[in-house]
Short mmCIF file of C-alpha atoms in Angstrom, two decimals:
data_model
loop_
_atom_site.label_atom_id
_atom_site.label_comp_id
_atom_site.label_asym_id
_atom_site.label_seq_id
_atom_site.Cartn_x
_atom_site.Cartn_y
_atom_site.Cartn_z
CA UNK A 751 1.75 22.49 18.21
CA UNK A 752 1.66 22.10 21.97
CA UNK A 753 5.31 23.42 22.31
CA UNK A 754 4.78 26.20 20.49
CA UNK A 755 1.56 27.40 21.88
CA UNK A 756 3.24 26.66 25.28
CA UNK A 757 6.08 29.04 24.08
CA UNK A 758 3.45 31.91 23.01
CA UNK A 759 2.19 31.69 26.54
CA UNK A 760 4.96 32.58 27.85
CA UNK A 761 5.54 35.94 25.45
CA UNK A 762 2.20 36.66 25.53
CA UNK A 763 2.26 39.53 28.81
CA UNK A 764 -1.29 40.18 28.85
CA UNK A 765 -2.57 39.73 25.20
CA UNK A 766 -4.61 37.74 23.15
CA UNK A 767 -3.04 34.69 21.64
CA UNK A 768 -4.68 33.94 18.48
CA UNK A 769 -4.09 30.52 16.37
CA UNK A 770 -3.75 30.40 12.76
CA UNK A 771 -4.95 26.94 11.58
CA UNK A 772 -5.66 28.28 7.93
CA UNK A 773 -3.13 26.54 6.36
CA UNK A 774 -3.02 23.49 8.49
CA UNK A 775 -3.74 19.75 6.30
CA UNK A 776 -4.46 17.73 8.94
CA UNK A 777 -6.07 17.34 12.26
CA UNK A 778 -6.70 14.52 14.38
CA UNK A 779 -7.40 13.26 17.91
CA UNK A 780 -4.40 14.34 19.20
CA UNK A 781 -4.06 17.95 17.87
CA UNK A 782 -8.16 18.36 18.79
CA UNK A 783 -6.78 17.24 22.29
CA UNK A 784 -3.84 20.28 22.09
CA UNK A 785 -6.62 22.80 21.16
CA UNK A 786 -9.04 21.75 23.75
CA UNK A 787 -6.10 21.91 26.53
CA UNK A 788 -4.73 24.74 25.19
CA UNK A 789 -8.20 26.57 25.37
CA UNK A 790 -8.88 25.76 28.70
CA UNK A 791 -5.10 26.81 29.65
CA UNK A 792 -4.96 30.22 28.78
CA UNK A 793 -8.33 30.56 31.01
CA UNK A 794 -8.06 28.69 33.86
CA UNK A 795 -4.27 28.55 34.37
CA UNK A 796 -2.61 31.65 32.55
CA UNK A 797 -5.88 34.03 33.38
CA UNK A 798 -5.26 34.96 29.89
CA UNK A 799 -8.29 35.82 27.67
CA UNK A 800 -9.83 33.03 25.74
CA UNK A 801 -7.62 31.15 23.01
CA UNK A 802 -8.48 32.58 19.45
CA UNK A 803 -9.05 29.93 16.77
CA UNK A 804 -8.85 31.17 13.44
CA UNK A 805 -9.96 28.10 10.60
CA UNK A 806 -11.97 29.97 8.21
CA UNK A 807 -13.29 27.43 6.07
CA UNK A 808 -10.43 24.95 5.76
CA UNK A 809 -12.45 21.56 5.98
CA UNK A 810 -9.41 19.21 7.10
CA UNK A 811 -9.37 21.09 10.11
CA UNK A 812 -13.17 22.47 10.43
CA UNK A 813 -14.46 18.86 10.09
CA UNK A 814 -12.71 17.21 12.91
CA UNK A 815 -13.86 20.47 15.09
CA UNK A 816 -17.60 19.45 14.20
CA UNK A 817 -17.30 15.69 14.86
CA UNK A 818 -16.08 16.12 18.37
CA UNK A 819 -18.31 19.18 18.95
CA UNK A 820 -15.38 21.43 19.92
CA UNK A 821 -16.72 24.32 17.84
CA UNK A 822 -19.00 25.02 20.70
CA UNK A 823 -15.98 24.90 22.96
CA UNK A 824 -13.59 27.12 20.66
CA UNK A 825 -13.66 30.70 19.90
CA UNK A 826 -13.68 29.99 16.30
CA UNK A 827 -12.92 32.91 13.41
CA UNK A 828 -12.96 32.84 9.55
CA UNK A 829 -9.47 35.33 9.69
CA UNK A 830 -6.94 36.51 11.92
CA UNK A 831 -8.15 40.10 11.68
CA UNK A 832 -11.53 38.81 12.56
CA UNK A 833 -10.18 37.28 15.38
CA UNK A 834 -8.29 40.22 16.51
CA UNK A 835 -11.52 42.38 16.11
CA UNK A 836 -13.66 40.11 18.06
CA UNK B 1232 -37.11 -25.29 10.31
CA UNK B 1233 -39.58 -23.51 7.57
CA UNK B 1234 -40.15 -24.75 4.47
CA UNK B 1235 -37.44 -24.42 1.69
CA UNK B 1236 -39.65 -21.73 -0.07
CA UNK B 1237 -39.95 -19.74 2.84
CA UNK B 1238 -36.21 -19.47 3.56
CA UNK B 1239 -35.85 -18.43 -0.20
CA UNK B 1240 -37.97 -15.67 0.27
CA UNK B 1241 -36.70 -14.39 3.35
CA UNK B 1242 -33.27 -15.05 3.33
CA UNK B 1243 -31.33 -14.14 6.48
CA UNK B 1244 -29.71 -10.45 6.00
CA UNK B 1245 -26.36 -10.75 4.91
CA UNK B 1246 -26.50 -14.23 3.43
CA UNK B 1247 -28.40 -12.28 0.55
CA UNK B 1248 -26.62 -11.89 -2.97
CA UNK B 1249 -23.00 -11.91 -2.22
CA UNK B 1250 -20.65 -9.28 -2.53
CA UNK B 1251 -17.55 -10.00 -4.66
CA UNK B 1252 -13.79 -8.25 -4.40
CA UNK B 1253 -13.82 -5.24 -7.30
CA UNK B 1254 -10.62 -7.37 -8.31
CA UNK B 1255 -7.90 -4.19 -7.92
CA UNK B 1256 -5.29 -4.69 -6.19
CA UNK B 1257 -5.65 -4.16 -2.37
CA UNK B 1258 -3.54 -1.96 -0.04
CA UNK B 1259 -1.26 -3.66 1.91
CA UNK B 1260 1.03 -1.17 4.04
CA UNK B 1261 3.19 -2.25 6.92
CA UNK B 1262 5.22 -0.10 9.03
CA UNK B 1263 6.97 0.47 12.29
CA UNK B 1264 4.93 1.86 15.42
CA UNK B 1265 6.43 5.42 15.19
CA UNK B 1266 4.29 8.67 15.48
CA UNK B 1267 5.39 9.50 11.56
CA UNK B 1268 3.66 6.26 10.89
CA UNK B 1269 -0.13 7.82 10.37
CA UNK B 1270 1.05 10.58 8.22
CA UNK B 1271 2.38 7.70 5.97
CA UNK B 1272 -0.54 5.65 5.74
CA UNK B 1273 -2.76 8.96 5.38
CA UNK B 1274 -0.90 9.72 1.88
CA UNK B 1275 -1.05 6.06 1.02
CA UNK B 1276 -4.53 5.66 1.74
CA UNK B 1277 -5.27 9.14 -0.27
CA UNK B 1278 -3.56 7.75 -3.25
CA UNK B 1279 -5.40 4.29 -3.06
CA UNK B 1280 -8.88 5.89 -2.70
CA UNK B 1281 -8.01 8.05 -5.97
CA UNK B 1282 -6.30 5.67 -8.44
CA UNK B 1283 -10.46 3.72 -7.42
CA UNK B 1284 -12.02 6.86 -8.24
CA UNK B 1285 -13.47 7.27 -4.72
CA UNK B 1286 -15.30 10.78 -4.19
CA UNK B 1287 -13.15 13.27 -2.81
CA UNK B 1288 -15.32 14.15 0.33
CA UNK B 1289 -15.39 10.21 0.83
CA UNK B 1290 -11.59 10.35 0.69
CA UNK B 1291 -11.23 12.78 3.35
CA UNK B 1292 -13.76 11.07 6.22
CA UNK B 1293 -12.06 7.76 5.43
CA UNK B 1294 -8.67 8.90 5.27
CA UNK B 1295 -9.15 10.80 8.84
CA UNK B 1296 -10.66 7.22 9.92
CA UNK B 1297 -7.94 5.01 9.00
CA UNK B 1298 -4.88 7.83 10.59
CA UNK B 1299 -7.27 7.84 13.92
CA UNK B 1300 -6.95 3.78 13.70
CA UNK B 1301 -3.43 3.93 12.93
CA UNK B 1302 -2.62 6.54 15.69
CA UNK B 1303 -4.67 4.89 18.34
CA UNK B 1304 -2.66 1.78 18.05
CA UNK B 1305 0.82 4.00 18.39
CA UNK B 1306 -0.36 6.37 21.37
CA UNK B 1307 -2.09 3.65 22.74
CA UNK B 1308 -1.67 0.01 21.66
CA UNK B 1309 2.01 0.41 21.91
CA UNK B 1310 1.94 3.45 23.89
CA UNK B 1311 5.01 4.74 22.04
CA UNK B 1312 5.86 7.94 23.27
CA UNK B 1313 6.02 11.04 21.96
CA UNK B 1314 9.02 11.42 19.98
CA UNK B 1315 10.64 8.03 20.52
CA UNK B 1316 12.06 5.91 18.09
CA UNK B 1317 10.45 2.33 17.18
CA UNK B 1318 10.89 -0.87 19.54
CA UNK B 1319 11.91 -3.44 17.54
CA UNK B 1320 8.87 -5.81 16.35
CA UNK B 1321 6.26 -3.33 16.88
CA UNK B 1322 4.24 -3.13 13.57
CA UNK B 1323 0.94 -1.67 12.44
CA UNK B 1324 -0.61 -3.24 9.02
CA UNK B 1325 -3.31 -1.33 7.44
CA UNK B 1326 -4.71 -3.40 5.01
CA UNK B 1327 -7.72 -2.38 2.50
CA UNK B 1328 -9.94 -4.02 -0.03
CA UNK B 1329 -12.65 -2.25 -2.50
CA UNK B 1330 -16.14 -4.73 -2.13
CA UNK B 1331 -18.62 -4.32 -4.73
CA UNK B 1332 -22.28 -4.77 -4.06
CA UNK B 1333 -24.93 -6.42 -5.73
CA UNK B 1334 -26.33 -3.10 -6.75
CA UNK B 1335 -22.96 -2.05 -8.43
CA UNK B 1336 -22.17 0.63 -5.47
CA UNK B 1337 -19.08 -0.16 -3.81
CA UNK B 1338 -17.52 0.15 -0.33
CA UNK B 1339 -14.24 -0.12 1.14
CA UNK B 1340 -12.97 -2.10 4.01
CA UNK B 1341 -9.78 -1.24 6.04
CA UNK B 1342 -8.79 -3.43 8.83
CA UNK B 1343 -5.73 -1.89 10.91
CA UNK B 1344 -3.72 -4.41 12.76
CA UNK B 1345 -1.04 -4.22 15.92
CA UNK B 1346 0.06 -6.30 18.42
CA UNK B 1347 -0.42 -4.00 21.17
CA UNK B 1348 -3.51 -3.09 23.66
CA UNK B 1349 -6.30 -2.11 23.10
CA UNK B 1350 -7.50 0.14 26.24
CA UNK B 1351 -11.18 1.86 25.83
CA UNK B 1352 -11.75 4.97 25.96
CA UNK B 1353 -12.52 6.13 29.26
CA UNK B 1354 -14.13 9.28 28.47
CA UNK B 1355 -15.56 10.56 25.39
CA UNK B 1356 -13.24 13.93 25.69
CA UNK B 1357 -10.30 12.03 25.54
CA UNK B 1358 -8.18 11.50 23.01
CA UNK B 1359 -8.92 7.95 22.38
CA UNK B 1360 -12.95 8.87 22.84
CA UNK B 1361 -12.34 11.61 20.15
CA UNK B 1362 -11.00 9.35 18.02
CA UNK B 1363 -13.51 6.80 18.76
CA UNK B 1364 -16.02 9.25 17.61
CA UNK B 1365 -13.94 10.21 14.32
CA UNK B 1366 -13.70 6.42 13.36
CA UNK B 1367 -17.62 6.49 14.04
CA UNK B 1368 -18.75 9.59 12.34
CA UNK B 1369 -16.35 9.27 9.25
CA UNK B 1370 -17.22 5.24 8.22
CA UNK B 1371 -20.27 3.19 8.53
CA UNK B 1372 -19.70 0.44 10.77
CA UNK B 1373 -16.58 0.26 13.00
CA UNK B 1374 -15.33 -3.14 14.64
CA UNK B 1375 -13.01 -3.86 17.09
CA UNK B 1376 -11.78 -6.87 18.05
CA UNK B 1377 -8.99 -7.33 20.67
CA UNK B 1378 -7.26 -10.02 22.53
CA UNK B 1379 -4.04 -10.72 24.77
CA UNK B 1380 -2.06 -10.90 20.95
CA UNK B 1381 -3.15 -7.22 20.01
CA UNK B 1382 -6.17 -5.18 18.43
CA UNK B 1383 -7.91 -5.29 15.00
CA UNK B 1384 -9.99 -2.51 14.03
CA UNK B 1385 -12.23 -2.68 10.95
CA UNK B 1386 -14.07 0.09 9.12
CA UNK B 1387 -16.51 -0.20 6.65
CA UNK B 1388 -16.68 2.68 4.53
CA UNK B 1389 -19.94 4.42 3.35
CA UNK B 1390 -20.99 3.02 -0.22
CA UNK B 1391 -20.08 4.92 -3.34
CA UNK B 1392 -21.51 5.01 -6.90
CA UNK B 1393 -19.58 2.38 -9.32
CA UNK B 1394 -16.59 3.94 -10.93
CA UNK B 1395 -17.00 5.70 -14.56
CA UNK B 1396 -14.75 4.19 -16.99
#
């Protein structure tokens, strides 16, 4: 996941990079740790605009958000045309 | 030293009724420190938790409990990195057990095993504090108890209704 956000970064020339975690099983420690970095990333080191985090209501990846508080941190969306709205 | 009566009546907590072993079979998994290995365990704990008739938002918490033990012990414990194939010897055991309690509910206990580490988290946005704070939020009593020979971490699941036959 790191990679390939990484690799988005780099195509991204000015827009919006939004993440589609929809279909994703399972998240732990160390993806929450990706997201967070990532997040902070496009802001503070890219000047891009905010990381886009679309999850809808997919629990395996909503719940671990919750526990570590991140959905205060992340720009969180129920669908990618949501996010791209926003 | 009280009276015999008095002991009786107030028994020390947790020398009260005992819990016994449900009598299934345990889980007993063993694999090499690699980063595949909590992906493994997280399908074999799934399975486990169903063929007990566990309740599927119980499965979920615990499973993401036991995979944050399990990865803690690779990223960490072992620091394996990223990638790398296993160093010979280097093994995490994730071992369960169903407990039923005197009132018929049940709970489960995993104890994850390596010979690693164990470092603390240093901060709770870290990985390791995240999944310090998974392991906490998703069981009811986490344990850890390290030494110079490695790490044991036990979670006590949250108790669950007996099984319908």
């Amino acid at each position: 996941m790191r990679a390939a956000i990484g690799a988005a970064f780099d195509r991204l020339t000015g827009r919006m990079l939004v993440l589609d975690l929809t279909q994703v099983r399972f998240l732990g420690s160390a993806g929450l740790r990706t997201l967070l970095d990532s997040a902070a990333e496009a802001v503070t080191h890219r000047g891009h605009e905010p990381l886009r985090v679309v999850v809808d209501e997919n629990r395996p990846v909503v719940r671990p958000i919750e526990i570590v508080g991140l959905d205060n941190v992340l720009a969180l969306y129920h669908s990618v045309s949501d996010a791209l709205a926003a | 030293m009280p009276p015999t009566s008095d002991q009786d009546k107030h028994p020390p907590r947790g020398r009260q009724a005992p819990t016994s072993l449900s009598g299934a079979p345990p889980l007993e998994i063993a694999l090499n420190a690699e980063w595949v290995a909590p992906s493994i365990v997280r399908g074999r704990v799934r399975d486990w938790l169903a063929a007990h008739q566990w309740p599927a938002a119980h499965v979920d918490e615990l499973v993401l409990a036991v995979s944050e033990a399990v990865s803690n012990s690779i990223e960490h414990g072992y620091a394996i990195p990223s990638g790398s194939v296993a160093r010979s010897g280097e093994m995490v055991d994730v071992h369960g057990v169903v407990v039923v309690d005197p009132d018929g509910f049940r709970h489960v206990v995993f104890t994850i095993r390596d010979q690693g580490r164990w470092r603390a988290p240093t901060n709770r946005r870290t990985t390791r504090g995240h999944g310090m704070l998974i392991m906490r939020t998703c069981t009811d009593d986490v344990a850890v108890d390290y030494s110079a020979t490695g790490t044991s971490v036990v979670l006590r699941s949250r108790p669950v209704p007996p099984a319908i036959r």
